């Protein structure tokens, strides 16, 4: 058994958090590969080390002294080191870095030091070996990751060892350090898990997994205990704030389960994400895995009698949206009408141009725009085996006076997508949760 465990910034914010991390690792000897973020906020109003490093770089760029911010950064690490009683000599490295920064280091060089020092400290605290990300995580020239090379290098470096790896950066073929997008340590963790063929990729954060609904709408929303990769994709596509796609892809491809856990509540099993679950209880009464959605959509409906018998109508409509770079998120159709559900963010500046062109090209009987639409998905792999799932959902919405403006359901029956007026969004989520989640 081999587990790759990634710890986020809040799990490394101070010495007390590092102690929690060590406890978690000590409990399970199969946690042999640890990936860390830079120290995050200790309290609201505090600063993440990564943000401070970006700020240093901005000061340098404009020729403003960065000394005060740099001191803050160094002090955070030194406090953790001293608190934990470690003997790591960080001072000389900090002095050297300051000198190098004055002589011109790239933004990526500077910001990557957040994760680098975090990993050095953690390795020293755990008595694990430190493996620098630049020794294995290799980018291609186009910024994608050279997974084959990276996996091979990590396998060689980590073979039979207990290691700590900094997240968030890697190396270009010419040896320059390159950062990933913000939050990239999740990706490093997933790549490490895939490289080492881990049995599980644990992502330790400050929440006990993914919630079944947005807690701002359903305050006591339960944690999703099991979710498939496909369900998760549906939930995040429509609005759930979960992991970045790129941090799921490497483990999903290798069929490695991903477990989201809480450093501050390590006994909670969190959320387990897998390709499928073979041991599902047959009589599980709950058919909903989660609910997610968001406001800010419009529905453009084009009606023209005889439209359905014309082979090219749909293509001509879609081409107009494509021309103006407006993605059609959902496309419910009727016999002689076609509706495009689109995001206002994309539509707003191009709305009249799109409408004018639709009018000119298609000469429809009518075009209407319904604004202030919210779209949400009721996601559940167990819906497929239950007849009447959608009927029950619609019945509950109807009984609560919520008018459905759009419905879309894929043939794989993983989700039911529902559009309602924005003002009905929160009540809709609430009544579905209350009626179907016990
Ligand atoms: N420290 C980086 C950030 O704040 C990367 C990470 O935490 O994953 O975005």
CSV table of C-alpha atoms in Angstrom, one decimal, residues 91-313:
chain,number,residue,atom,x,y,z
A,91,UNK,CA,19.0,32.0,7.4
A,92,UNK,CA,21.9,31.5,5.0
A,93,UNK,CA,19.4,30.4,2.3
A,94,UNK,CA,17.2,33.4,2.9
A,95,UNK,CA,20.3,35.7,2.6
A,96,UNK,CA,21.3,34.1,-0.6
A,97,UNK,CA,17.8,34.3,-2.1
A,98,UNK,CA,17.7,38.0,-1.2
A,99,UNK,CA,20.9,38.6,-3.0
A,100,UNK,CA,19.8,36.7,-6.0
A,101,UNK,CA,16.5,38.6,-6.1
A,102,UNK,CA,18.4,41.9,-6.2
A,103,UNK,CA,20.4,40.6,-9.2
A,104,UNK,CA,17.2,39.6,-11.0
A,105,UNK,CA,15.3,36.4,-10.6
A,106,UNK,CA,12.2,35.5,-12.6
A,107,UNK,CA,8.8,35.7,-11.0
A,108,UNK,CA,8.5,31.9,-11.2
A,109,UNK,CA,11.8,31.5,-9.4
A,110,UNK,CA,10.8,33.8,-6.6
A,111,UNK,CA,7.2,32.5,-6.1
A,112,UNK,CA,8.2,28.9,-6.2
A,113,UNK,CA,10.3,29.4,-3.0
A,114,UNK,CA,7.1,29.3,-1.0
A,115,UNK,CA,6.6,25.6,-1.7
A,116,UNK,CA,10.3,24.9,-1.6
A,117,UNK,CA,10.9,26.1,1.9
A,118,UNK,CA,7.6,24.6,3.1
A,119,UNK,CA,8.8,21.2,1.8
A,120,UNK,CA,12.2,21.6,3.3
A,121,UNK,CA,10.7,22.3,6.7
A,122,UNK,CA,8.2,19.5,6.5
A,123,UNK,CA,10.9,17.0,5.4
A,124,UNK,CA,13.1,17.9,8.3
A,125,UNK,CA,10.2,17.7,10.7
A,126,UNK,CA,9.1,14.3,9.5
A,127,UNK,CA,12.6,12.9,9.0
A,128,UNK,CA,11.7,12.3,5.3
A,129,UNK,CA,13.9,13.1,2.3
A,130,UNK,CA,13.3,16.3,0.4
A,131,UNK,CA,13.0,15.9,-3.4
A,132,UNK,CA,12.9,19.1,-5.3
A,133,UNK,CA,10.2,19.4,-7.9
A,134,UNK,CA,12.8,20.6,-10.4
A,135,UNK,CA,14.4,17.2,-10.3
A,136,UNK,CA,11.4,15.4,-11.7
A,137,UNK,CA,8.4,17.5,-12.7
A,138,UNK,CA,9.2,18.5,-16.3
A,139,UNK,CA,7.2,20.8,-18.6
A,140,UNK,CA,7.2,20.6,-22.4
A,141,UNK,CA,8.1,23.8,-24.2
A,142,UNK,CA,4.3,24.5,-24.8
A,143,UNK,CA,3.7,24.5,-21.0
A,144,UNK,CA,2.0,21.0,-20.8
A,145,UNK,CA,3.6,18.5,-18.6
A,146,UNK,CA,5.9,15.8,-19.9
A,147,UNK,CA,4.2,13.1,-17.9
A,148,UNK,CA,6.3,10.2,-19.2
A,149,UNK,CA,9.6,11.8,-18.3
A,150,UNK,CA,8.3,13.2,-15.0
A,151,UNK,CA,6.9,9.9,-13.9
A,152,UNK,CA,10.0,8.1,-14.7
A,153,UNK,CA,12.2,10.6,-12.9
A,154,UNK,CA,10.0,10.6,-9.7
A,155,UNK,CA,9.9,6.8,-9.7
A,156,UNK,CA,13.7,6.6,-9.7
A,157,UNK,CA,14.0,9.4,-7.1
A,158,UNK,CA,11.4,8.2,-4.7
A,159,UNK,CA,11.9,4.4,-5.0
A,160,UNK,CA,11.8,2.8,-1.6
A,161,UNK,CA,12.0,6.2,0.2
A,162,UNK,CA,9.8,8.4,2.3
A,163,UNK,CA,9.8,11.8,0.6
A,164,UNK,CA,8.4,15.3,0.8
A,165,UNK,CA,7.9,17.2,-2.5
A,166,UNK,CA,7.1,20.9,-3.0
A,167,UNK,CA,4.0,21.5,-5.1
A,168,UNK,CA,3.1,24.2,-7.6
A,169,UNK,CA,6.2,24.2,-9.8
A,170,UNK,CA,8.4,22.2,-12.1
A,171,UNK,CA,11.1,22.8,-14.6
A,172,UNK,CA,11.3,23.7,-18.3
A,173,UNK,CA,13.5,21.6,-20.6
A,174,UNK,CA,16.2,24.4,-20.4
A,175,UNK,CA,16.3,24.2,-16.6
A,176,UNK,CA,14.2,27.2,-15.8
A,177,UNK,CA,11.6,26.9,-13.0
A,178,UNK,CA,8.0,27.2,-14.1
A,179,UNK,CA,4.9,27.7,-11.9
A,180,UNK,CA,1.6,26.1,-12.5
A,181,UNK,CA,-1.7,27.9,-12.1
A,182,UNK,CA,-2.7,29.0,-8.6
A,183,UNK,CA,-3.7,26.0,-6.5
A,184,UNK,CA,-1.3,23.9,-8.6
A,185,UNK,CA,0.0,21.8,-5.7
A,186,UNK,CA,-3.2,19.7,-6.2
A,187,UNK,CA,-1.8,18.9,-9.7
A,188,UNK,CA,1.6,18.1,-8.4
A,189,UNK,CA,0.0,15.7,-5.9
A,190,UNK,CA,-2.0,14.0,-8.6
A,191,UNK,CA,1.0,13.7,-10.8
A,192,UNK,CA,3.1,12.2,-8.0
A,193,UNK,CA,0.3,9.7,-7.2
A,194,UNK,CA,0.1,8.7,-10.9
A,195,UNK,CA,3.9,8.4,-11.2
A,196,UNK,CA,4.1,6.1,-8.2
A,197,UNK,CA,1.0,4.1,-9.0
A,198,UNK,CA,-0.3,5.0,-5.6
A,199,UNK,CA,-3.2,3.1,-4.1
A,200,UNK,CA,-4.9,6.4,-3.1
A,201,UNK,CA,-4.2,10.1,-3.6
A,202,UNK,CA,-5.2,11.9,-0.4
A,203,UNK,CA,-5.8,15.6,-0.7
A,204,UNK,CA,-5.8,17.1,2.8
A,205,UNK,CA,-7.4,20.5,3.2
A,206,UNK,CA,-9.5,22.4,5.8
A,207,UNK,CA,-12.9,21.0,4.9
A,208,UNK,CA,-14.1,17.4,5.4
A,209,UNK,CA,-14.7,16.8,1.7
A,210,UNK,CA,-17.2,18.0,-0.9
A,211,UNK,CA,-20.6,19.0,0.4
A,212,UNK,CA,-23.9,17.8,-1.2
A,213,UNK,CA,-25.0,21.4,-1.7
A,214,UNK,CA,-23.6,25.0,-1.3
A,215,UNK,CA,-23.7,25.6,2.5
A,216,UNK,CA,-24.7,29.2,1.8
A,217,UNK,CA,-28.0,27.8,0.5
A,218,UNK,CA,-28.3,24.7,2.6
A,219,UNK,CA,-26.5,25.5,5.9
A,220,UNK,CA,-26.2,22.0,7.2
A,221,UNK,CA,-25.4,20.3,3.9
A,222,UNK,CA,-23.9,16.9,4.4
A,223,UNK,CA,-20.6,15.7,3.0
A,224,UNK,CA,-20.7,13.5,-0.1
A,225,UNK,CA,-19.1,10.3,1.1
A,226,UNK,CA,-18.6,8.7,-2.4
A,227,UNK,CA,-18.7,10.3,-5.8
A,228,UNK,CA,-17.6,9.0,-9.1
A,229,UNK,CA,-15.2,11.0,-11.3
A,230,UNK,CA,-18.0,11.6,-13.9
A,231,UNK,CA,-20.4,12.9,-11.2
A,232,UNK,CA,-17.7,15.2,-9.9
A,233,UNK,CA,-17.2,16.6,-13.4
A,234,UNK,CA,-20.9,17.3,-13.7
A,235,UNK,CA,-20.9,19.1,-10.4
A,236,UNK,CA,-17.9,21.2,-11.0
A,237,UNK,CA,-18.9,22.1,-14.6
A,238,UNK,CA,-22.1,23.7,-13.3
A,239,UNK,CA,-20.6,25.5,-10.4
A,240,UNK,CA,-19.4,23.4,-7.4
A,241,UNK,CA,-16.0,24.6,-6.2
A,242,UNK,CA,-14.0,21.5,-6.3
A,243,UNK,CA,-10.6,20.4,-7.5
A,244,UNK,CA,-9.1,21.8,-10.7
A,245,UNK,CA,-9.7,19.4,-13.7
A,246,UNK,CA,-6.0,19.1,-14.2
A,247,UNK,CA,-5.6,17.7,-10.7
A,248,UNK,CA,-8.1,14.9,-11.4
A,249,UNK,CA,-7.0,13.9,-14.8
A,250,UNK,CA,-3.7,12.1,-13.9
A,251,UNK,CA,-5.2,10.0,-11.1
A,252,UNK,CA,-8.5,9.3,-13.0
A,253,UNK,CA,-6.5,8.0,-16.0
A,254,UNK,CA,-4.7,5.5,-13.7
A,255,UNK,CA,-7.9,4.6,-11.9
A,256,UNK,CA,-6.5,5.8,-8.6
A,257,UNK,CA,-9.1,6.8,-6.0
A,258,UNK,CA,-8.9,10.4,-4.7
A,259,UNK,CA,-9.8,11.1,-1.1
A,260,UNK,CA,-10.5,14.6,0.1
A,261,UNK,CA,-9.7,14.9,3.9
A,262,UNK,CA,-9.6,17.5,6.6
A,263,UNK,CA,-6.4,18.1,8.5
A,264,UNK,CA,-8.4,19.6,11.3
A,265,UNK,CA,-10.7,16.6,11.6
A,266,UNK,CA,-8.6,13.6,10.6
A,267,UNK,CA,-11.1,11.0,11.8
A,268,UNK,CA,-13.7,12.1,9.2
A,269,UNK,CA,-13.5,9.8,6.2
A,270,UNK,CA,-14.0,12.8,3.8
A,271,UNK,CA,-15.1,12.3,0.2
A,272,UNK,CA,-13.9,9.4,-1.8
A,273,UNK,CA,-13.8,9.9,-5.5
A,274,UNK,CA,-13.5,6.8,-7.8
A,275,UNK,CA,-14.3,5.7,-11.3
A,276,UNK,CA,-17.0,3.5,-9.9
A,277,UNK,CA,-18.1,1.8,-6.7
A,278,UNK,CA,-18.6,-2.0,-6.9
A,279,UNK,CA,-20.0,-2.4,-3.4
A,280,UNK,CA,-22.9,0.0,-3.5
A,281,UNK,CA,-25.8,-1.0,-1.2
A,282,UNK,CA,-28.7,-2.2,-3.4
A,283,UNK,CA,-31.4,-0.6,-1.3
A,284,UNK,CA,-29.7,2.8,-0.8
A,285,UNK,CA,-32.7,5.1,-0.5
A,286,UNK,CA,-30.7,8.2,-1.6
A,287,UNK,CA,-30.5,8.8,-5.3
A,288,UNK,CA,-28.9,12.2,-5.2
A,289,UNK,CA,-25.1,12.5,-4.9
A,290,UNK,CA,-25.1,16.3,-5.0
A,291,UNK,CA,-26.6,19.5,-6.2
A,292,UNK,CA,-24.8,22.4,-7.8
A,293,UNK,CA,-25.7,25.3,-10.0
A,294,UNK,CA,-25.3,29.0,-10.6
A,295,UNK,CA,-27.1,32.1,-11.7
A,296,UNK,CA,-26.3,34.3,-14.7
A,297,UNK,CA,-27.8,32.5,-17.7
A,298,UNK,CA,-30.1,33.6,-20.5
A,299,UNK,CA,-32.3,31.5,-22.8
A,300,UNK,CA,-32.5,32.6,-26.4
A,301,UNK,CA,-35.5,30.8,-28.0
A,302,UNK,CA,-35.9,30.8,-31.8
A,303,UNK,CA,-39.3,29.8,-33.2
A,304,UNK,CA,-40.0,29.1,-36.8
A,305,UNK,CA,-42.7,26.9,-38.2
A,306,UNK,CA,-41.3,24.1,-40.2
A,307,UNK,CA,-37.9,24.5,-38.7
A,308,UNK,CA,-37.6,20.9,-37.6
A,309,UNK,CA,-38.0,19.6,-41.1
A,310,UNK,CA,-35.1,21.7,-42.5
A,311,UNK,CA,-31.8,19.8,-42.3
A,312,UNK,CA,-29.6,22.8,-41.9
A,313,UNK,CA,-31.5,25.0,-39.3
